[in-house]
CSV table of C-alpha atoms in Angstrom, one decimal:
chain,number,residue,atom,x,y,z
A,1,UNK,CA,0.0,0.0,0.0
A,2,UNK,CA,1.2,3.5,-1.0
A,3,UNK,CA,-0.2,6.5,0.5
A,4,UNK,CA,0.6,10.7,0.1
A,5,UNK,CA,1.1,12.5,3.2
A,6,UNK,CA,-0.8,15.8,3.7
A,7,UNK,CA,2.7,17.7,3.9
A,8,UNK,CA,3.3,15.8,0.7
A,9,UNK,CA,0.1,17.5,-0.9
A,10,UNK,CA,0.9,20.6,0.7
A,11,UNK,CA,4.5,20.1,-0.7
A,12,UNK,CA,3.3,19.8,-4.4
A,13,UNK,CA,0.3,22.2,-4.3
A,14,UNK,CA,2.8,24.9,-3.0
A,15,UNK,CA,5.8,24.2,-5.9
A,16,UNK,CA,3.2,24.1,-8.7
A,17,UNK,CA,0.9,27.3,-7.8
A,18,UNK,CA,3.2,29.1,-5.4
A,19,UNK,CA,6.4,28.8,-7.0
A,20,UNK,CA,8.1,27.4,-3.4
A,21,UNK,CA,11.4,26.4,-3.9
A,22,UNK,CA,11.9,22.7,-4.9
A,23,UNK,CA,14.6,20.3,-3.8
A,24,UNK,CA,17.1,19.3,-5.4
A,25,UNK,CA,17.1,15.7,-4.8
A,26,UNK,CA,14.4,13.3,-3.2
A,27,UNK,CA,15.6,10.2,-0.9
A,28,UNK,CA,14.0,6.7,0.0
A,29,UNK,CA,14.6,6.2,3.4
A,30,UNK,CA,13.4,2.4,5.5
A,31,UNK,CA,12.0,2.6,8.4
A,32,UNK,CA,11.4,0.4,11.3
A,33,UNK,CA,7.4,-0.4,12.5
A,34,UNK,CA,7.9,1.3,15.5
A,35,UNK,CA,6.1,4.0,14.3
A,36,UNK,CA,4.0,3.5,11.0
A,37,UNK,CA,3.9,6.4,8.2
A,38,UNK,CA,0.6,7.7,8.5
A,39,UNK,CA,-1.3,11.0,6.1
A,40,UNK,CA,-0.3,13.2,9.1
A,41,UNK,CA,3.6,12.4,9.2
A,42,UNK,CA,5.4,15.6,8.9
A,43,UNK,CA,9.2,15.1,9.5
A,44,UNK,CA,11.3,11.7,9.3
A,45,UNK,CA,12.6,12.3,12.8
A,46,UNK,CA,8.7,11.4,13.6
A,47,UNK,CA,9.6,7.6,12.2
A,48,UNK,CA,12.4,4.5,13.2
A,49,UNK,CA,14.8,4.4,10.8
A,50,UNK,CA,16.4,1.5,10.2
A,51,UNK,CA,20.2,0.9,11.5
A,52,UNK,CA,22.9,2.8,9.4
A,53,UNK,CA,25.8,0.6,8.1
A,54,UNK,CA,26.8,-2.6,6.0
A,55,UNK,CA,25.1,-0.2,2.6
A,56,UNK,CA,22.5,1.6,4.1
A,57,UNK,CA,23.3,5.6,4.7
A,58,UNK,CA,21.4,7.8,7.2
A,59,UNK,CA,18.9,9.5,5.3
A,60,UNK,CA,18.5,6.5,2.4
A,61,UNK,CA,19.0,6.3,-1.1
A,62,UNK,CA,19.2,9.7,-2.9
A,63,UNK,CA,17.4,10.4,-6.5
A,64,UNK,CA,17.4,13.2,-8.6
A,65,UNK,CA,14.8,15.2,-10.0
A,66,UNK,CA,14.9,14.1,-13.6
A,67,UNK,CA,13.0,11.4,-15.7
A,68,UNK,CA,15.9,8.8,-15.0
A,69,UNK,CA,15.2,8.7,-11.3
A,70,UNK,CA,11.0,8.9,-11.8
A,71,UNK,CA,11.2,7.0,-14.7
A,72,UNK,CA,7.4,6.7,-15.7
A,73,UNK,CA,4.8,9.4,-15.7
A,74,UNK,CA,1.2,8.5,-16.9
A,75,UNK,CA,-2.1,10.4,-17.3
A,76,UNK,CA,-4.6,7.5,-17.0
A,77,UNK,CA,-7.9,8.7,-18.2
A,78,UNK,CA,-9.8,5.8,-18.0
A,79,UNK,CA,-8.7,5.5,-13.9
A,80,UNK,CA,-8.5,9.3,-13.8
A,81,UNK,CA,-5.5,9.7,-12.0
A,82,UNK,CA,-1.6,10.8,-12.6
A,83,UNK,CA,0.8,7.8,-12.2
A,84,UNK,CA,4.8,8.6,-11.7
A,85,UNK,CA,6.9,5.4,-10.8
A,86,UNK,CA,10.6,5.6,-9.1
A,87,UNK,CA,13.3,3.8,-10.6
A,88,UNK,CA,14.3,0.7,-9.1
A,89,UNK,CA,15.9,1.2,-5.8
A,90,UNK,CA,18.7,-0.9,-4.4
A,91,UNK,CA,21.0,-1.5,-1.4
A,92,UNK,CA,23.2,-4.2,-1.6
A,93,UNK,CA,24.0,-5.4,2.1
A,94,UNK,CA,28.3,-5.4,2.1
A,95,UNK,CA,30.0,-6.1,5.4
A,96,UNK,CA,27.2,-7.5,7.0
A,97,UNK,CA,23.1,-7.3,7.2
A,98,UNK,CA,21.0,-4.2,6.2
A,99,UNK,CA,20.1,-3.1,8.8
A,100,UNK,CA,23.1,-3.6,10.8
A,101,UNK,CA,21.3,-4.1,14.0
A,102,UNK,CA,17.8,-3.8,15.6
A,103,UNK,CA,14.5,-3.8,13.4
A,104,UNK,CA,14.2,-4.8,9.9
A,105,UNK,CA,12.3,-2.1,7.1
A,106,UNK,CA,8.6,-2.3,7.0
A,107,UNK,CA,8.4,1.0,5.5
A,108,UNK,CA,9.6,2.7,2.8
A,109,UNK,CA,9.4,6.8,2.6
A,110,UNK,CA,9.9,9.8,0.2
A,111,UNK,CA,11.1,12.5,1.2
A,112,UNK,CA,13.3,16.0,0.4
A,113,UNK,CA,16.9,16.6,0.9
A,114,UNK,CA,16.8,18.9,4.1
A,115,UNK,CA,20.7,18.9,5.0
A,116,UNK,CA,19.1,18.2,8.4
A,117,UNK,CA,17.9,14.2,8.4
A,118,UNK,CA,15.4,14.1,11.0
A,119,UNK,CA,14.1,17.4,9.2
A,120,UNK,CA,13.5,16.3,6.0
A,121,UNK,CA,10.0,16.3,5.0
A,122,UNK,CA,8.0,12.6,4.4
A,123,UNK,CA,5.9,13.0,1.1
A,124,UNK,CA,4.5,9.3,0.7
A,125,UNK,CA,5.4,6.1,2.2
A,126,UNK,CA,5.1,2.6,1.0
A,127,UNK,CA,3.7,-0.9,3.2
A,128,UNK,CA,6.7,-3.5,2.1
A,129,UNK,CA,4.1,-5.6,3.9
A,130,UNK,CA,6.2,-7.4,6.7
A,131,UNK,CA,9.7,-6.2,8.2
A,132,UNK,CA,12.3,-6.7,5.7
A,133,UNK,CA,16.2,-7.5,6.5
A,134,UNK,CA,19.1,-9.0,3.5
A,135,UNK,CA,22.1,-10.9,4.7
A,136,UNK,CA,25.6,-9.4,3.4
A,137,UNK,CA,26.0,-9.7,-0.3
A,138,UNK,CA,22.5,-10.0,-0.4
A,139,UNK,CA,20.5,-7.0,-2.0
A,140,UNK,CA,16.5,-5.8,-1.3
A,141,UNK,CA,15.1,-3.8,-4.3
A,142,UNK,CA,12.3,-1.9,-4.2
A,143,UNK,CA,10.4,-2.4,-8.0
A,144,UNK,CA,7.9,0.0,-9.2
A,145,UNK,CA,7.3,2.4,-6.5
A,146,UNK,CA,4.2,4.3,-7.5
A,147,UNK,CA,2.8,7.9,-7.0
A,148,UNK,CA,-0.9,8.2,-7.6
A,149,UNK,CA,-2.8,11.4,-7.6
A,150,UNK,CA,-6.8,11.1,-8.0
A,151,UNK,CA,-9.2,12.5,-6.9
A,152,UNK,CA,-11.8,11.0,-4.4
């Protein structure tokens, strides 16, 4: 399950019509199921993430703003809804188990490049539907990470 936060909304409605400032890069951080990604999830420092280490960086996997790193974009006008996909995302565990200690991932979360971690702002999430952990040499993948915007 995928879902927007309302910062995430907020986020979008302010870039397109305001002219806010976008960022530069987007990240996919994991997250633990100590506290699940909800609509009302601001800041990342409001979730667990997952144990730095053995190919996981504080912060997760950074992605540029470019049709490389959100390689699909669909208007569906039978579903009635915008689709934009991520590029596959990787981390290869090297050294030892991703993460390195405590919690597997159950989540997985978008969010801007605040120089500040904890700061950065969550936009949507994804449910990898049970807590997810890869022995060294081993890699997890996220595959087709989808935005959808409808209306309801």
């Amino acid at each position: 399950m995928a879902g927007w936060t309302n910062r995430g909304k907020y986020l979008i409605l302010d870039s397109y019509f305001r002219g806010a400032t976008d960022p530069t890069n987007f990240y996919v951080a994991l997250v633990t199921s100590a506290a699940a990604p909800t609509q009302d999830t601001n800041t990342l420092s409001q979730l667990t993430q997952i144990a730095t280490g053995n190919g996981y960086t504080d912060g997760g996997y950074q992605l540029s703003r470019n049709s490389t790193d959100f390689d699909s974009l669909v208007e569906d006008d039978t579903g009635d809804q915008g689709e934009l996909q991520i590029k596959d995302v990787v981390w290869t565990a090297s050294g030892g188990p991703i993460p390195s200690s405590g919690s597997g991932a159950r989540y997985a979360v978008l969010t801007d490049d605040n120089a500040t971690v904890g700061s950065r702002q969550v936009i949507a999430y994804w449910d990898l539907g049970s807590d997810r952990t890869v022995s060294d040499g081993q890699s997890l993948t996220l595959q087709n990470c989808e935005l959808d915007l409808n209306e309801s």
